[in-house]
PDB file of C-alpha atoms in Angstrom:
ATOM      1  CA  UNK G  36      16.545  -0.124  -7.407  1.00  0.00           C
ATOM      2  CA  UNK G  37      17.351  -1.876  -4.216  1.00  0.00           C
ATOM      3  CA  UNK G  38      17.003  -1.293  -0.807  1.00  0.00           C
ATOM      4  CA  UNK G  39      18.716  -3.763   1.172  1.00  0.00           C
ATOM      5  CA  UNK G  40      17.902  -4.611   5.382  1.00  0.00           C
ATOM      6  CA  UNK G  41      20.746  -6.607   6.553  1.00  0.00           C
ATOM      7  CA  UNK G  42      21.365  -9.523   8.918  1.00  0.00           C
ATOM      8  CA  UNK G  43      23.761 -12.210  10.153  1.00  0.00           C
ATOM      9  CA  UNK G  44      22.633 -15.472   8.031  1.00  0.00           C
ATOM     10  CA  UNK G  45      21.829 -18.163  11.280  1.00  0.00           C
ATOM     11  CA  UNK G  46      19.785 -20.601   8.492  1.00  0.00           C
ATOM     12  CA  UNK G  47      18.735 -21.126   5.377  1.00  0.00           C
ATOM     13  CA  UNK G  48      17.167 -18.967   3.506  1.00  0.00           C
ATOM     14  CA  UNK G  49      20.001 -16.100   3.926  1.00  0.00           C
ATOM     15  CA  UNK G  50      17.975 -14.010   2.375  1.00  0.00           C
ATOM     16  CA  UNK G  51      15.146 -12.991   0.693  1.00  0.00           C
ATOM     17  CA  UNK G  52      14.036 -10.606  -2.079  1.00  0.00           C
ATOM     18  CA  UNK G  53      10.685  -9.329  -1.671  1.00  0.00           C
ATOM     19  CA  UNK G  54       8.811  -6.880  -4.057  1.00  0.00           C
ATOM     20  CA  UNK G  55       7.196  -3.749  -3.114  1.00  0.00           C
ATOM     21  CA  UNK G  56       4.884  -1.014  -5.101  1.00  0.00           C
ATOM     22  CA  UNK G  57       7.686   1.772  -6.433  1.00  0.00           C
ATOM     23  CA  UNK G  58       6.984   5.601  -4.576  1.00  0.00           C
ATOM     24  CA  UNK G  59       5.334   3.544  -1.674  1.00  0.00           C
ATOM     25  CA  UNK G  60       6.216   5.416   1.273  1.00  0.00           C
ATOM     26  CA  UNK G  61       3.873   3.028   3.427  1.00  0.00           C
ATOM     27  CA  UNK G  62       5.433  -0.035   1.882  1.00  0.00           C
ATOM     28  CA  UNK G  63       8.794   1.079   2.584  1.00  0.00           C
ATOM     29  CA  UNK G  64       7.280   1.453   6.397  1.00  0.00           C
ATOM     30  CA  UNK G  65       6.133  -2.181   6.427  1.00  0.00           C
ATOM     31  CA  UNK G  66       9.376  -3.470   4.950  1.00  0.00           C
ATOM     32  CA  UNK G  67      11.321  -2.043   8.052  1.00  0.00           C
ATOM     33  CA  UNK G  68       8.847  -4.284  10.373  1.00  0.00           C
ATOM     34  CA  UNK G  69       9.011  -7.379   8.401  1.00  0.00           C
ATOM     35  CA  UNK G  70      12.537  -6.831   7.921  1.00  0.00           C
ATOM     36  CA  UNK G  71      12.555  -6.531  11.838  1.00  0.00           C
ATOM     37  CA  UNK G  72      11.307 -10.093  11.975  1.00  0.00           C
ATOM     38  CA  UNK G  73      13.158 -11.771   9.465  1.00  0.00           C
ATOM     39  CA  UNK G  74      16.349 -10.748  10.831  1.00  0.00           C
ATOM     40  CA  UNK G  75      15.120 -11.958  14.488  1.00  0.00           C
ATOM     41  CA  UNK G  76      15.614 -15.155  12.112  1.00  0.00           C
ATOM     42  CA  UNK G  77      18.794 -14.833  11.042  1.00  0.00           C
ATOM     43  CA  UNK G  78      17.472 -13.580   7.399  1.00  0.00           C
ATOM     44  CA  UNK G  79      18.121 -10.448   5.667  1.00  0.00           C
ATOM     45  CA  UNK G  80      15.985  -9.265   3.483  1.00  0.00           C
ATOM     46  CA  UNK G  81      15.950  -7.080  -0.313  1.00  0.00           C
ATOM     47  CA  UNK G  82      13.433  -4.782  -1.413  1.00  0.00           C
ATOM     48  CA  UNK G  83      13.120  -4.584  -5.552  1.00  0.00           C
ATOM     49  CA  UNK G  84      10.544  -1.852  -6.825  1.00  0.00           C
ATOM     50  CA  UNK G  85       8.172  -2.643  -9.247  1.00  0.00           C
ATOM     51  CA  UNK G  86       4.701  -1.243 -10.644  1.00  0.00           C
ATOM     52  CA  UNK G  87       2.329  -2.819  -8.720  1.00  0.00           C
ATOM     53  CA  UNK G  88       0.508  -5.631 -11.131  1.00  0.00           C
ATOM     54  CA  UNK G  89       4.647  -6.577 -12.714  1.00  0.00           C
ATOM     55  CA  UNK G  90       5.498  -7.374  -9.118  1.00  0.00           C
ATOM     56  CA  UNK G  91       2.663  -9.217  -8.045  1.00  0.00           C
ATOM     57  CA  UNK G  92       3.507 -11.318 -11.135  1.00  0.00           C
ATOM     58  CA  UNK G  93       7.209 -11.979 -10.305  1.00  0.00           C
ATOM     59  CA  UNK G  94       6.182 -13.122  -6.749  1.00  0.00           C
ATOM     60  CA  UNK G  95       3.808 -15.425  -8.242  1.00  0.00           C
ATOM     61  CA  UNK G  96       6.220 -16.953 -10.791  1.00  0.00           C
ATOM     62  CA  UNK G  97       9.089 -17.029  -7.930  1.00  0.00           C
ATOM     63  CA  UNK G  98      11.220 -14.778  -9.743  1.00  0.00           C
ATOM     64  CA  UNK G  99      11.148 -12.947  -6.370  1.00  0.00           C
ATOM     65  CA  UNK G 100      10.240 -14.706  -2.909  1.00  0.00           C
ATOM     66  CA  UNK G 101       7.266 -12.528  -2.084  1.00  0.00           C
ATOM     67  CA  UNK G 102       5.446  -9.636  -1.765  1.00  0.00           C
ATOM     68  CA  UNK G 103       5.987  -6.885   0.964  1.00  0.00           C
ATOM     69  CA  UNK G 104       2.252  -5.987   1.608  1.00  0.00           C
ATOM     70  CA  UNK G 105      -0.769  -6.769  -0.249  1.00  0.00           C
ATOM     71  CA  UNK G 106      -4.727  -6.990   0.501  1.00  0.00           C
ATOM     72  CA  UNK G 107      -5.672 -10.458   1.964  1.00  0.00           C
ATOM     73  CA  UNK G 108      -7.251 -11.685  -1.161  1.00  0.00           C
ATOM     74  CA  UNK G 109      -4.495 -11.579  -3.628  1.00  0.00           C
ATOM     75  CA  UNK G 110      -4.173 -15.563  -3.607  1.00  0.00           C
ATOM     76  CA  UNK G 111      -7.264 -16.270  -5.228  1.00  0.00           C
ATOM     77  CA  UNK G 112      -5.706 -14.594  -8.333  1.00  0.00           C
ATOM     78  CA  UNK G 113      -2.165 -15.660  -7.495  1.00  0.00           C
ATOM     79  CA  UNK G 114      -2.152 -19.292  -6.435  1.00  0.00           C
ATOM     80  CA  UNK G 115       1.243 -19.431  -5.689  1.00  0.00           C
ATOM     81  CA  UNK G 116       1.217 -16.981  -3.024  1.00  0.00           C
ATOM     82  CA  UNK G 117       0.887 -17.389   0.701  1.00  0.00           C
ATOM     83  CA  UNK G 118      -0.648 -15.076   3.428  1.00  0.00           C
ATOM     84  CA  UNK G 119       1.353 -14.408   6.416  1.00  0.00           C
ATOM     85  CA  UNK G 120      -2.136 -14.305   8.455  1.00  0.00           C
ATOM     86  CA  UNK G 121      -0.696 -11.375  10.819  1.00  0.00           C
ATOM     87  CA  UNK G 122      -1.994  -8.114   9.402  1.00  0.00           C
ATOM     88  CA  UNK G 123       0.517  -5.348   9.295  1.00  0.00           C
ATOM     89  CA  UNK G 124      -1.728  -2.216   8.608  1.00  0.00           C
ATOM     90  CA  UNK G 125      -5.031  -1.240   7.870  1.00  0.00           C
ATOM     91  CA  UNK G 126      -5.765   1.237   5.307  1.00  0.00           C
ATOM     92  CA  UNK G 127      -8.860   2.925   4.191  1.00  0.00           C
ATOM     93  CA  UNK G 128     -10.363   3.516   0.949  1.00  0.00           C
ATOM     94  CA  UNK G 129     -11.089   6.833  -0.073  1.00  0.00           C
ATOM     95  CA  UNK G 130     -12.548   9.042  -2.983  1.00  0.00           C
ATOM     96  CA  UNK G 131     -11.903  12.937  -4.346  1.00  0.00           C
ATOM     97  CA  UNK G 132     -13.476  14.644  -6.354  1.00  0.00           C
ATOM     98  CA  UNK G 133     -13.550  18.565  -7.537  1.00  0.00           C
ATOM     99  CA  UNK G 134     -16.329  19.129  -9.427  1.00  0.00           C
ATOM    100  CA  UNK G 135     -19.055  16.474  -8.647  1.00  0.00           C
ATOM    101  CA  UNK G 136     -21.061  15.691  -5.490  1.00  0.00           C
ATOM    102  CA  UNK G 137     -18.910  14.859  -2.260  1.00  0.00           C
ATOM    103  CA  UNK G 138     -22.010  13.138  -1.120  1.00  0.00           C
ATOM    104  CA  UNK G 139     -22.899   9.310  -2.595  1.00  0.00           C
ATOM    105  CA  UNK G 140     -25.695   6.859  -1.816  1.00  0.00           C
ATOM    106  CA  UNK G 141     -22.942   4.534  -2.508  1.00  0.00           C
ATOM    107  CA  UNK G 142     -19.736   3.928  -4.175  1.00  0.00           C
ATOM    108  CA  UNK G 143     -21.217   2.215  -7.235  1.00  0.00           C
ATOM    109  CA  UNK G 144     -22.277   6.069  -7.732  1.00  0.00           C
ATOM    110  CA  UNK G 145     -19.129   7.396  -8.928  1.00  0.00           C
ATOM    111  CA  UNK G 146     -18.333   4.626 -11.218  1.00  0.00           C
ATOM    112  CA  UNK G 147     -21.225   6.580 -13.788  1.00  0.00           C
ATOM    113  CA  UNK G 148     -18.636   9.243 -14.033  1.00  0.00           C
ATOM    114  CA  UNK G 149     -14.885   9.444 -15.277  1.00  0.00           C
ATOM    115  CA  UNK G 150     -12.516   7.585 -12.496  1.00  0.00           C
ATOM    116  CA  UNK G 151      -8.297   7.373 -12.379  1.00  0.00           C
ATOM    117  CA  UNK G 152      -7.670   4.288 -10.687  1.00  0.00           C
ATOM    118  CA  UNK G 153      -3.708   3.203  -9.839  1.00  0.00           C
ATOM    119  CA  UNK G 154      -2.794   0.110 -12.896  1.00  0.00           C
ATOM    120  CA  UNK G 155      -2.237  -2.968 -10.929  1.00  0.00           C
ATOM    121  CA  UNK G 156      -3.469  -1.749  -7.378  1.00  0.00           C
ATOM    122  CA  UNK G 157      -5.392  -4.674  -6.547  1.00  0.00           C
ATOM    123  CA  UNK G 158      -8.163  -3.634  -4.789  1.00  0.00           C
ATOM    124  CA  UNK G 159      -8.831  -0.417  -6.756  1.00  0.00           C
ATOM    125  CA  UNK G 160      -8.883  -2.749 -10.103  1.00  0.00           C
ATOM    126  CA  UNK G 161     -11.489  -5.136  -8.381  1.00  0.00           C
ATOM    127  CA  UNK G 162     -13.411  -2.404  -8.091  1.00  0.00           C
ATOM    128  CA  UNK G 163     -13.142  -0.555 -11.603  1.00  0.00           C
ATOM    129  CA  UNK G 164     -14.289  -4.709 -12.691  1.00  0.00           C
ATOM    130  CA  UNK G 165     -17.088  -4.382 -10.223  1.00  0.00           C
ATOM    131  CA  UNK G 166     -18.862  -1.700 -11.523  1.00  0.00           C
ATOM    132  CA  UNK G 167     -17.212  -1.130 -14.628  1.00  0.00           C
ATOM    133  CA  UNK G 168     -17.115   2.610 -16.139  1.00  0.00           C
ATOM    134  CA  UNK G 169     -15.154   5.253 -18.042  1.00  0.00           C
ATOM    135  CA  UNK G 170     -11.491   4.082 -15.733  1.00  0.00           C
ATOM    136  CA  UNK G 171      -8.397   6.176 -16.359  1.00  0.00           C
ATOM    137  CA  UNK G 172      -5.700   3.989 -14.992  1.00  0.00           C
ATOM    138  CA  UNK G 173      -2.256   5.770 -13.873  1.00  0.00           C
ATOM    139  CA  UNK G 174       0.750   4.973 -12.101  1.00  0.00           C
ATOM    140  CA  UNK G 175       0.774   7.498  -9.548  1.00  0.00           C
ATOM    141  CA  UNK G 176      -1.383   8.808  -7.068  1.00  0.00           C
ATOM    142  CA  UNK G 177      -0.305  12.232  -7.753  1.00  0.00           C
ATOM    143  CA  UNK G 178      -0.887  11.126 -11.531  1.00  0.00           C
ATOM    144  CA  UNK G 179      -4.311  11.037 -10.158  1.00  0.00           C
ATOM    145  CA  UNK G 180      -4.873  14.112  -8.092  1.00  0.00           C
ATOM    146  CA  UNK G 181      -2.964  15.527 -11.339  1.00  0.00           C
ATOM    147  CA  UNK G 182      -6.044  14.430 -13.537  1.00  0.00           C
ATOM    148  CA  UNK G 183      -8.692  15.318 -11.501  1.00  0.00           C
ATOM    149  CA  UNK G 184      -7.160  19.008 -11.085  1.00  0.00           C
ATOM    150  CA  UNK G 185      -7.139  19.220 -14.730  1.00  0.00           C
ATOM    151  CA  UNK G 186     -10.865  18.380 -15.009  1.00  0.00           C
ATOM    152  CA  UNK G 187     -10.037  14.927 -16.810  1.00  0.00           C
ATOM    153  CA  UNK G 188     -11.260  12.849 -14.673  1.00  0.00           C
ATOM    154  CA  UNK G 189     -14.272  13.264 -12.289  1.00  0.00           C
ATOM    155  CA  UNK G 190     -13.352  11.346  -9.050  1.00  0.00           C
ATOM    156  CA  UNK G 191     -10.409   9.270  -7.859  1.00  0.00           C
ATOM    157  CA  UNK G 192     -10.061   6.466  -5.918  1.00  0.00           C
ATOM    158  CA  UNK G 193      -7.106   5.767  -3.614  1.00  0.00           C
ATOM    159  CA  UNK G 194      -5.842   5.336   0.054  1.00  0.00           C
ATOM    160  CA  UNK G 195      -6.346   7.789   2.913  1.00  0.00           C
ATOM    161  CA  UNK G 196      -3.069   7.740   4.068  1.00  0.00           C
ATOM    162  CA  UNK G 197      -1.073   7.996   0.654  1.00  0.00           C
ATOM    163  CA  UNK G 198      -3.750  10.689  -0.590  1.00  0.00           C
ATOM    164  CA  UNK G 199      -2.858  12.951   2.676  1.00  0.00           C
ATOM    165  CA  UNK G 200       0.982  12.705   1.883  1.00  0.00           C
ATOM    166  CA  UNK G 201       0.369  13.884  -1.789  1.00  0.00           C
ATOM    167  CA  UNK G 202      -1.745  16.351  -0.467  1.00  0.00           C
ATOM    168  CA  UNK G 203       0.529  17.751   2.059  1.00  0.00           C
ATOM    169  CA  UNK G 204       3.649  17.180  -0.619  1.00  0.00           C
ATOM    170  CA  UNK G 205       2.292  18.215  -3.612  1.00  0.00           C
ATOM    171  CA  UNK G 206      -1.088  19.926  -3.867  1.00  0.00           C
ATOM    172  CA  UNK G 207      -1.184  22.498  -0.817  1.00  0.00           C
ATOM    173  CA  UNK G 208      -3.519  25.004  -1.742  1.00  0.00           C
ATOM    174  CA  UNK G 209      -6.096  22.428  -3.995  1.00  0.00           C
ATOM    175  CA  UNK G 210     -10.215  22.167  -4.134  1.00  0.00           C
ATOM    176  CA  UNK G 211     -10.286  18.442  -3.788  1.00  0.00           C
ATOM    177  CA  UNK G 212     -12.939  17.184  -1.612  1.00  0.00           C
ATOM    178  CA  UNK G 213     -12.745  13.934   0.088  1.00  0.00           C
ATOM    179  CA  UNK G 214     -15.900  11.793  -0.657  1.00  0.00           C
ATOM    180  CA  UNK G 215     -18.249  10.257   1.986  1.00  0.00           C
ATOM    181  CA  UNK G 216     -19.498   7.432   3.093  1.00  0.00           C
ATOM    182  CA  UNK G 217     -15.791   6.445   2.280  1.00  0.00           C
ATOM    183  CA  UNK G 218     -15.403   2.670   0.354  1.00  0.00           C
ATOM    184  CA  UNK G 219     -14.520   0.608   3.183  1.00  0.00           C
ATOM    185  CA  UNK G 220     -11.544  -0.459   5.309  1.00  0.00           C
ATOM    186  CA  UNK G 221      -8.805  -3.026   3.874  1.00  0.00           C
ATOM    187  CA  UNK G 222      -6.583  -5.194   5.904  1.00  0.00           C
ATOM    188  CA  UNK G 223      -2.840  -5.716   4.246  1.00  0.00           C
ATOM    189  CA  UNK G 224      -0.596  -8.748   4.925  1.00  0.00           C
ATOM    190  CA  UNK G 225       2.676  -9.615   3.844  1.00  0.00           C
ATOM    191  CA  UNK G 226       2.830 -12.695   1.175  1.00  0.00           C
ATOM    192  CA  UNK G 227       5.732 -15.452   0.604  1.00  0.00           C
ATOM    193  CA  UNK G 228       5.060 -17.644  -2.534  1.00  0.00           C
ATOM    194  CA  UNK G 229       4.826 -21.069  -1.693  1.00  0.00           C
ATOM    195  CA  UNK G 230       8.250 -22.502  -2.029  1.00  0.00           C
ATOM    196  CA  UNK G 231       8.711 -20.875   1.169  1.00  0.00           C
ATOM    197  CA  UNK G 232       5.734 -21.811   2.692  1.00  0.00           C
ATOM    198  CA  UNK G 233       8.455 -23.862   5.438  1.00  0.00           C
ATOM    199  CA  UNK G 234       9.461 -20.853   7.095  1.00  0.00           C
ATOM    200  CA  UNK G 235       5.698 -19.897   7.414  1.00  0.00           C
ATOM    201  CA  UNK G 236       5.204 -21.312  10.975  1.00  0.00           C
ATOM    202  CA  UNK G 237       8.687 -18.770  12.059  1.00  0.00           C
ATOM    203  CA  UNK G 238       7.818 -15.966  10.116  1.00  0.00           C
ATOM    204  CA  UNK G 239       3.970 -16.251  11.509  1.00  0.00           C
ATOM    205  CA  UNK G 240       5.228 -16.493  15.132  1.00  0.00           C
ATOM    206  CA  UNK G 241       7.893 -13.817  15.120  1.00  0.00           C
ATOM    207  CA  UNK G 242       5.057 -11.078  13.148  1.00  0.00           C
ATOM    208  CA  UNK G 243       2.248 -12.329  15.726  1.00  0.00           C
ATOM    209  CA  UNK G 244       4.833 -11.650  18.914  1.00  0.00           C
ATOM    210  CA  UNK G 245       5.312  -7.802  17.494  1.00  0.00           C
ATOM    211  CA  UNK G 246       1.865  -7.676  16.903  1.00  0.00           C
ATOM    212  CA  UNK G 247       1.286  -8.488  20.934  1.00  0.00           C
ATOM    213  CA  UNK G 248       3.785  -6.489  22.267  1.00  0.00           C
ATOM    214  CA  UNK G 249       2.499  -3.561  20.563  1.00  0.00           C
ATOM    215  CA  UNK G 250       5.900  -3.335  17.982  1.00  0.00           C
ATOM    216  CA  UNK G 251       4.036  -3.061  14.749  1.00  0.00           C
ATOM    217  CA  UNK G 252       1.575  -0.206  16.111  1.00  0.00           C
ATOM    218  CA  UNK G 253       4.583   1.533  17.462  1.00  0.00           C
ATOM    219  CA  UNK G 254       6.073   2.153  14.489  1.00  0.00           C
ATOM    220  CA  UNK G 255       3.207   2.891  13.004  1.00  0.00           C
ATOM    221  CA  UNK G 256       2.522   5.605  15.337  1.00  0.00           C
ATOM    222  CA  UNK G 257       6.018   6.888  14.688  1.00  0.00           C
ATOM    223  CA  UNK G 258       5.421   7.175  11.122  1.00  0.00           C
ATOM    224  CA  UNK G 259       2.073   8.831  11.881  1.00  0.00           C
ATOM    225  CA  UNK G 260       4.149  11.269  13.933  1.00  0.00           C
ATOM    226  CA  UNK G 261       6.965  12.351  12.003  1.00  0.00           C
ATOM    227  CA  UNK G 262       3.941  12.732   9.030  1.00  0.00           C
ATOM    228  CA  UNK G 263       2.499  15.747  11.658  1.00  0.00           C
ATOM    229  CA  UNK G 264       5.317  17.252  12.248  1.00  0.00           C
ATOM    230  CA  UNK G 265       6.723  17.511   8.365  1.00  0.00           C
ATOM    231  CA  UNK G 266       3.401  19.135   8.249  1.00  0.00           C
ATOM    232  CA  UNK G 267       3.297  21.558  11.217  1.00  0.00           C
ATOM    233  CA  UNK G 268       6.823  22.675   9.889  1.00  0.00           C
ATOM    234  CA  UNK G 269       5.651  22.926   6.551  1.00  0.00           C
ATOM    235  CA  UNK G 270       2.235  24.938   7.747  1.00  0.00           C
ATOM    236  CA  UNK G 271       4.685  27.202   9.989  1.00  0.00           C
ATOM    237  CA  UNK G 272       6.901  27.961   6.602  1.00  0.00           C
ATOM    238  CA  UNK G 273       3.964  29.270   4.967  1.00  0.00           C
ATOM    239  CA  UNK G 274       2.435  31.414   7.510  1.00  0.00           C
ATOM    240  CA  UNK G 275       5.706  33.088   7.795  1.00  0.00           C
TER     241      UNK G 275
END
């Protein structure tokens, strides 16, 4: 489906189509600042959903112009697409498990048991090829936390920030423990494939302005706010 941001067309491009990973409430976040920007441009912008490794795949090819928000290494597997180098969020990298140690030396550790991964998430597939393993791969997160509830899977892997939501959604009263040390911290960008690459320079400058006003973290921080209070409401339903 299709989630449009509009904008009074000042220059060419018009407008843009840009993929995002489908059930992404954090993409959907990112797409309303880079949307910001692009219409400061006099460009509107469409969002088309996709599983994660089909749209990565259309933004290479040019079937769509880009990619809302990916990890910064993407390009050396898709040539064809081109960093914005302002990051929009940082994320970290967690695991869960139920029924094994929340403890590790290391991440490698898990990778000797049964792990879901997300198909197509880019930096939880690197991983799964790093240390190779018995890898479930799902197209959920909840698919996931589904999985390791029903004992067929031994840990997880997945971000902090979507795991909470599912948590807090989904999975209220649940026995999964978050693992430590957790994997590291990830910085996400927003891609154009390269037969955009003139805009580049305008898109750059009018991302690294919100990022020094303090515009991106702002709505960040409103995101992380409305988050709380869905869940104080939601904590205050079930005490009553």
């Amino acid at each position: 489906f299709f989630i449009s941001f509009y904008s009074a067309s000042k220059e060419p491009p018009s407008e843009l189509t840009l993929g995002y990973v489908e059930d992404s409430e954090l993409q959907l976040t990112a797409a309303s600042i880079i949307a910001t920007a692009y219409r400061r441009l006099g460009i509107a912008i469409q969002l088309q959903s996709y599983p994660s490794k089909r749209s990565l795949h259309l933004s290479n090819r040019g079937v769509l112009d880009g990619e809302v928000l990916r990890v910064d290494h993407i390009s050396n597997d898709f040539e064809n697409l081109i960093k914005i180098d302002v990051p929009i969020y940082q994320f970290s990298g967690v695991a869960y498990t139920v029924n094994r140690s929340a403890t590790v030396d290391n991440i490698a550790s898990i990778f000797n048991y049964r792990v879901a991964i997300m198909r197509g998430i880019f930096w939880q597939e690197e991983l799964a090829e790093q240390f190779n393993g018995q890898i479930t791969r799902v197209d959920s997160t909840k698919r996931q936390f589904k999985l390791l509830e029903m004992g067929r899977v031994d840990y997880i892997i997945t971000g902090r920030a979507t795991a909470e939501k599912i948590l807090n959604n989904s999975f209220v009263n649940n026995q999964f423990v978050e693992v430590v040390p957790g994997i590291k911290k990830y910085a996400l960008f927003h891609f154009l494939n390269a037969k955009h690459q003139h805009i580049l320079p305008l898109i750059t400058n009018e991302l690294r302005d919100m990022q020094q006003t303090g515009e991106i973290e702002r709505v960040w921080n409103s995101r992380k706010s409305n988050v709380r209070n869905r869940n104080l409401q939601k904590t205050n339903y079930y005490a009553m």
